[in-house]
Coordinates of C-alpha atoms in Angstrom, one line a residue:
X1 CA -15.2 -21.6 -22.0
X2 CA -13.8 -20.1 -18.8
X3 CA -13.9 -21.7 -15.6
X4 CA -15.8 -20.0 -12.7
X5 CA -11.8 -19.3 -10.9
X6 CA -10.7 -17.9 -14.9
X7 CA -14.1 -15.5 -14.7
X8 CA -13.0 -14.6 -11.1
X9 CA -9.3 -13.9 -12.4
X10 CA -10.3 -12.0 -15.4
X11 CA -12.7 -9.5 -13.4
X12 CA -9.4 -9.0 -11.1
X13 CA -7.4 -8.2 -13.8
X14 CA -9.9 -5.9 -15.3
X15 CA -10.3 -4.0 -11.7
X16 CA -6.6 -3.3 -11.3
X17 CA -6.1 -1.8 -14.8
X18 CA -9.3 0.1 -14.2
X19 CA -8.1 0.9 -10.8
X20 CA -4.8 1.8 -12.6
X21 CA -6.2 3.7 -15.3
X22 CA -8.2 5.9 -12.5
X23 CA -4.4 6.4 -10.9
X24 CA -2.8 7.2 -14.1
X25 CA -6.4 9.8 -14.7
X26 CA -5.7 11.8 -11.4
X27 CA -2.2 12.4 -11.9
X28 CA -3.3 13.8 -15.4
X29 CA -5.8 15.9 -13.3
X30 CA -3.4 17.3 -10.9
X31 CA -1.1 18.8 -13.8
X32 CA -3.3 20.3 -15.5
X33 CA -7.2 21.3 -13.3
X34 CA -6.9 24.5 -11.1
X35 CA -3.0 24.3 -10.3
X36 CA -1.9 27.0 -8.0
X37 CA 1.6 27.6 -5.9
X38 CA -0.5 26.9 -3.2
X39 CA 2.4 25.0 -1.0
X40 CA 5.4 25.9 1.1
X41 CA 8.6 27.5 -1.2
X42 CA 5.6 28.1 -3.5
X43 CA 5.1 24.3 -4.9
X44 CA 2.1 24.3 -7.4
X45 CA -0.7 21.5 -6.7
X46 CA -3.4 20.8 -9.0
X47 CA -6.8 20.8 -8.0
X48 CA -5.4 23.4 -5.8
X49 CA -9.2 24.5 -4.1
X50 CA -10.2 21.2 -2.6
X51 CA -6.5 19.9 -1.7
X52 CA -6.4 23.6 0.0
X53 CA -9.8 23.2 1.7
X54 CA -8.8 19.8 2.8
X55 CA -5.6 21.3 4.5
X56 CA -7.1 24.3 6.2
X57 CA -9.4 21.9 7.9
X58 CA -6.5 19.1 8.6
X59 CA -3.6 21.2 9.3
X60 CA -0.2 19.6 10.6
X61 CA -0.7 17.8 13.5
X62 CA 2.1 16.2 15.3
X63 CA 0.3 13.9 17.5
X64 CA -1.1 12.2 14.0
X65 CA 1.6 11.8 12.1
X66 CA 3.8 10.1 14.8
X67 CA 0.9 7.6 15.3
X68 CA 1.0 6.9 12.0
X69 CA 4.5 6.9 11.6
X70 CA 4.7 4.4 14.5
X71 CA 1.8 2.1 13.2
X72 CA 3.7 2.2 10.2
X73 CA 6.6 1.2 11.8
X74 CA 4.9 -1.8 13.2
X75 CA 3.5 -3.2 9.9
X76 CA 6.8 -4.0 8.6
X77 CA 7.1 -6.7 10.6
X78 CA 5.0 -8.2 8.4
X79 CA 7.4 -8.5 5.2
X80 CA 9.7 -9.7 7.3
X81 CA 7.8 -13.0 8.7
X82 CA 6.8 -13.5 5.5
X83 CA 10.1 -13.3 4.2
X84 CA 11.8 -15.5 7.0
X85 CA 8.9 -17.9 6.0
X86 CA 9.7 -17.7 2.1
X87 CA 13.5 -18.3 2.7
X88 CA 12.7 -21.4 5.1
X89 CA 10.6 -22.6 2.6
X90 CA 13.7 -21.7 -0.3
X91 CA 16.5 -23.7 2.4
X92 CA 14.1 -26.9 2.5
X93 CA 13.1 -27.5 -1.2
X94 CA 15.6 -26.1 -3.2
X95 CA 14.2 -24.6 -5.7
X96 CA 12.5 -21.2 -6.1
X97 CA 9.9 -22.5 -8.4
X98 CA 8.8 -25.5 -5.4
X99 CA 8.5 -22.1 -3.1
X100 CA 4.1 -21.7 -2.7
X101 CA 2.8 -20.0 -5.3
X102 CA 1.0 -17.1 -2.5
X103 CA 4.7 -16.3 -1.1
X104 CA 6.1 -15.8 -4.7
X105 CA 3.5 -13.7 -5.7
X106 CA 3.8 -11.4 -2.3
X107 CA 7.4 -11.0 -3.1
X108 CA 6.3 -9.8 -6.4
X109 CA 3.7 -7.4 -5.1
X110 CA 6.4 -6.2 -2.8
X111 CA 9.0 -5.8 -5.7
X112 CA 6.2 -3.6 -7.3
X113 CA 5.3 -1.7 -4.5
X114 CA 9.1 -0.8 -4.1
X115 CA 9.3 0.1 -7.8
X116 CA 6.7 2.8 -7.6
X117 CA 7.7 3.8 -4.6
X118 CA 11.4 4.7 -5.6
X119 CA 9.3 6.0 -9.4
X120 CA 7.6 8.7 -7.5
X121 CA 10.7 10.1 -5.2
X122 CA 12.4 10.4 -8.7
X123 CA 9.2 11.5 -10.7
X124 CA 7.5 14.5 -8.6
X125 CA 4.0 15.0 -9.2
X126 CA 3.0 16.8 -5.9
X127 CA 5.6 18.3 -3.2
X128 CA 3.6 18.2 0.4
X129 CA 1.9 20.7 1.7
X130 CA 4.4 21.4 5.0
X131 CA 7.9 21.1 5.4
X132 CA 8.5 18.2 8.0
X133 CA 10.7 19.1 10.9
X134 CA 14.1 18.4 10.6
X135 CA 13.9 19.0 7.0
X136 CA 15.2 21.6 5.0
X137 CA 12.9 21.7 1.8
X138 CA 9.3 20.4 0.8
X139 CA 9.3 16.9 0.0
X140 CA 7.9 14.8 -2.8
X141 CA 4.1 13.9 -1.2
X142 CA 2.1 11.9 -4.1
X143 CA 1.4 9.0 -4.0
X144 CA 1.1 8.9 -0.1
X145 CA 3.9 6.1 0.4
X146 CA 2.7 5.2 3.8
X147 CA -0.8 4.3 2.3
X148 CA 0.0 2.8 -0.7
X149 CA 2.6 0.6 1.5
X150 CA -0.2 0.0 4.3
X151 CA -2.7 -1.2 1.6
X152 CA -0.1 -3.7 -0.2
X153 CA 1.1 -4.7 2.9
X154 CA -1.8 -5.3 5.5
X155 CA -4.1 -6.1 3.0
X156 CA -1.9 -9.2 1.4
X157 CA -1.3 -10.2 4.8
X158 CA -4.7 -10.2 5.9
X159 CA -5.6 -12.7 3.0
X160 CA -2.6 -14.8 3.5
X161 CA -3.0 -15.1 7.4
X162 CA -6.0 -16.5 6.7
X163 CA -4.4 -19.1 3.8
X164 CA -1.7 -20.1 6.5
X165 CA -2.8 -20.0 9.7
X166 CA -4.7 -22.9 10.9
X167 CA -5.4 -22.0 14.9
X168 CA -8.9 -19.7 14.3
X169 CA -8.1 -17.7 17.0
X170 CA -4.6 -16.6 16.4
X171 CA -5.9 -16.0 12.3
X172 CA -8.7 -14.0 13.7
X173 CA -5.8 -12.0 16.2
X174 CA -3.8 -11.5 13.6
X175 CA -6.1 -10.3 10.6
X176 CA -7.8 -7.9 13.2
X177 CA -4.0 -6.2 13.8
X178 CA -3.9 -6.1 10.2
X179 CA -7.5 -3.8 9.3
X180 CA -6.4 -2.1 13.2
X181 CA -3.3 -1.0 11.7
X182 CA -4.4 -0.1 8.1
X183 CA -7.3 2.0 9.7
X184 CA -5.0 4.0 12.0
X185 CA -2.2 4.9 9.1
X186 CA -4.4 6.1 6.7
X187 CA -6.7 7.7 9.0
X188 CA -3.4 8.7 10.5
X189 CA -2.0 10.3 7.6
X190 CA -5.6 12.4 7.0
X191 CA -5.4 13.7 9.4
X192 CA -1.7 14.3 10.2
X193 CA -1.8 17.3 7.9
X194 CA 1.7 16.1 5.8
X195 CA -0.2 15.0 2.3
X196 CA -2.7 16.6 0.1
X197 CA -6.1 14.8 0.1
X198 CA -5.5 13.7 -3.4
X199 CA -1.8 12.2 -2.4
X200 CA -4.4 9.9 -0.3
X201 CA -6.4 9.0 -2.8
X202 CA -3.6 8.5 -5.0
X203 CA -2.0 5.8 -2.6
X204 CA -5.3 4.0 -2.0
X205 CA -6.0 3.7 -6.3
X206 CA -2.3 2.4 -7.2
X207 CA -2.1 0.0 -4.1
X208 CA -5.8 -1.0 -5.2
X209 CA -4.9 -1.6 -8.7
X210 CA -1.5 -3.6 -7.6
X211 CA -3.8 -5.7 -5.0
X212 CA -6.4 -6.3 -7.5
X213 CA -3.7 -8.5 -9.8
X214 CA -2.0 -10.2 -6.3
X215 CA -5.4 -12.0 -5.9
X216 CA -5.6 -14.3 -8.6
X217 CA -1.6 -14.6 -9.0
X218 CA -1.5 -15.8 -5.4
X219 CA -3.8 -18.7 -6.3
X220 CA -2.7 -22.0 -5.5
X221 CA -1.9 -24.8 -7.9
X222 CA -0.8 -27.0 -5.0
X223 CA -0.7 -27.9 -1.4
X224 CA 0.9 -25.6 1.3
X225 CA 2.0 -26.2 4.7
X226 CA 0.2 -24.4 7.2
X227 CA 2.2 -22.1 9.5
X228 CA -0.1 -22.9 12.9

């Protein structure tokens, strides 16, 4: 009989394939449902009414998408504590398997986010909807990296400030950065006018699906140190 934590880690596993198989289901929609060469150099993008609506109405907007290209900026700090904190952790016990169970499974939520991140600039499902400046051609759009990147990243972060840090105050600080952050990017990147609506939606369901399986991988099996 399972455990009520092997219940909890089933359900987890069986919202991240759903929330996969949802991913896997739009990009299917976008090849084939009402695809026009709606885009710049005359790029074809599925469900070509409502991504088209959605731009007309949230055309490029400058001001947007350097916010979120600063916020997004920002966020990466976070990999890099984390990191700093992983290889501290690697120096003083000498062995990647005595490294805590939550770091190692970050690193491998990281290693995946990167792998579909370099899939999609190789695998072009959607081109965006402007040409940026300072670029000469349309660029690959879906899934929205900065989404998908800002849900991995601010979400695992979120959860793990509030594994590690013990003053309530500086975990409360910290975890309200993190939702501050994620809310401006992808709101950010709405509104920006520099992804289809669908490359959105797209980088919410695969970081959803990949977040989904972090949760019960990152489960302890031992004491940790706290970091405050």
């Amino acid at each position: 009989m399972e455990t009520g934590n092997g219940k909890k880690a089933t359900y987890q596993f069986v919202l991240a394939g759903m929330a996969f198989l949802l991913f896997v289901l739009l990009i299917i929609v976008l090849k084939l449902i009402d695809v026009a060469p709606i885009g710049p150099e005359g790029t074809s993008v599925g469900l070509s009414h409502m991504n088209g609506a959605f731009h007309t109405l949230f055309d490029y907007s400058t001001i947007w998408y350097m916010i979120s290209k600063v916020a997004g900026y920002l966020m990466f700090i976070i990999p890099v504590f984390f990191g700093l904190f992983g290889l501290l952790q690697l120096a003083a016990k000498k062995s990647i398997k005595k490294v805590d169970r939550p770091l190692l499974a970050l690193f491998g939520l990281y290693a995946a986010t990167a792998a579909v991140y370099v899939f999609f600039e190789k695998v072009i499902v959607n081109y965006r909807p402007v040409i940026l400046p300072g670029e000469e051609h349309v660029e690959a759009s879906f899934p929205s990296s900065h989404t998908m990147l800002a849900c991995v990243i601010l979400s695992s972060a979120f959860m793990l400030f509030g594994k590690y840090i013990h003053n309530e105050t500086v975990q409360a600080v910290l975890q309200i950065v993190c939702v501050v952050l994620l809310v401006v990017i992808v709101i950010g990147r709405l509104l920006s006018g520099v992804h289809w609506l669908t490359d959105i939606i797209g980088g919410i369901l695969i970081s959803m699906a990949m977040l989904a399986a972090f949760v019960p991988l990152s489960k302890r099996k031992r004491k940790y140190k706290k970091i405050s």
